[in-house]
């Protein structure tokens, strides 16, 4: 938090980091499990400044409204869709306010301006969307001084509700990873989800991770669009989707043990199985040729590879070590993909956040009323 003169003029800034779904995704959308981590390589940053009117400021490039020509406008819409981060900031404010009202949490009446920036490659399954919402949520917690009143476990669901509000199909793993930071094992079992509105989340020591690499391309893919058909089949009771999601969820459980035992050969096998299951469920057309090629380039050099999210970026692990990393880097360069070593972020919870975790039901606050699975499925870009 940046102190700027008097306390009424405090400027608040928060970062939320890109996340990698290491194992188990996308079963998080379906009462499954996940192992995910946040990475320093990319982040979204939201800035809140007190102001007389309440302003949501569009980003000069991510919310582009000025074009060099009609074809520029059309190309932009075709590649990146109609929306940028403004709608995420607005939805986050709405969900935050509704929750506080519902819980009787008093919010003062001062106004603010919200602006954001992000270097998370757009719509690449690195959770650029929830990073914006998550950073905005943190700013609101501090502006209204209510961090202590909103349990850390509940925050991911509230942040998810902001995207649900916009009709984006998404799951909890992104938001859990971003709210907690570091390496997190998540279990979204139905009993816990239905009873509490959140799963069981365990932070793991980030030093358990082997060196990982990120591969990505200029290839935005819409997470909501990718998910819609599979989600509908799951809701319709499709046996293949239901059993495959259970298999994916089990990979995260096995992966947690593999990490704790530093059994990296096992980890590599699980990562590959994770992608193979996704491919069978979603089909090549929904995943996209470029995305599949990123995984295959990595596999051709013997690396394990899978999507970090719904598509656009891949997490790769080279079990044979640094020489294999060099071969992977060359192969990716030849294919026109960018490769970077993953820099893991440690936990981002502060003392107050941790206190909300240990003080169980201390204020009788309830979980959000909005049901994760009861919201409309739309396909809004
Ligand atoms: N880098 C970005 N800048 C601005 N808005 C973004 C960005 N990435 C995502 N969004 C917003 O989030 C929505 C959903 O993005 P999504 O497909 O979930 O991407 P991601 O995989 O990065 O989370 C987009 O339609 C857009 O409104
Ligand atoms: O399909 C996935 O693995 C994830 O897709 C979404 O994340 P995104 O970064 O937008 O691709 C979704 O929000 C996650 O819950 C899924 O696990
Ligand atoms: Mg997203």
XYZ file of C-alpha atoms and ligand atoms in Angstrom, residues 19 25-29 124-129 160 163 169-175 223-224 226-227 278 282 307-311, ligand 2:
49
model
C -1.206 -19.356 -12.410
C -7.423 -29.072 -14.290
C -10.134 -28.743 -15.539
C -11.706 -31.098 -12.959
C -11.870 -28.102 -10.577
C -14.952 -27.019 -12.526
C -3.640 -17.978 -22.815
C -4.950 -20.100 -19.964
C -2.631 -18.380 -17.490
C -5.647 -16.952 -15.773
C -5.260 -13.390 -16.886
C -8.953 -12.855 -16.259
C -15.187 -16.509 -9.398
C -16.707 -13.958 -13.851
C -17.479 -20.499 -17.569
C -14.599 -20.846 -15.143
C -13.530 -22.828 -12.104
C -12.082 -22.159 -8.692
C -8.489 -23.344 -9.103
C -7.252 -20.092 -10.667
C -8.659 -17.974 -7.882
C -11.757 -20.062 -21.819
C -15.551 -19.760 -21.626
C -13.622 -23.859 -24.781
C -15.492 -25.027 -21.678
C -8.381 -33.316 -21.820
C -12.702 -31.642 -25.522
C -2.057 -26.990 -20.755
C -1.669 -24.525 -17.890
C -5.370 -23.714 -18.211
C -7.889 -24.054 -20.987
C -5.416 -23.393 -23.771
O -9.531 -25.595 -18.481
C -8.791 -25.294 -17.541
O -7.813 -25.980 -17.243
C -9.089 -24.042 -16.733
O -9.795 -23.092 -17.570
C -10.079 -21.831 -16.967
O -8.890 -21.100 -16.762
P -8.252 -20.128 -17.931
O -6.974 -19.592 -17.411
O -9.250 -19.041 -18.148
O -8.071 -20.977 -19.126
C -10.870 -22.063 -15.690
O -11.112 -20.849 -15.022
C -10.172 -23.066 -14.741
O -10.959 -23.316 -13.614
C -9.920 -24.363 -15.485
O -9.245 -25.296 -14.676
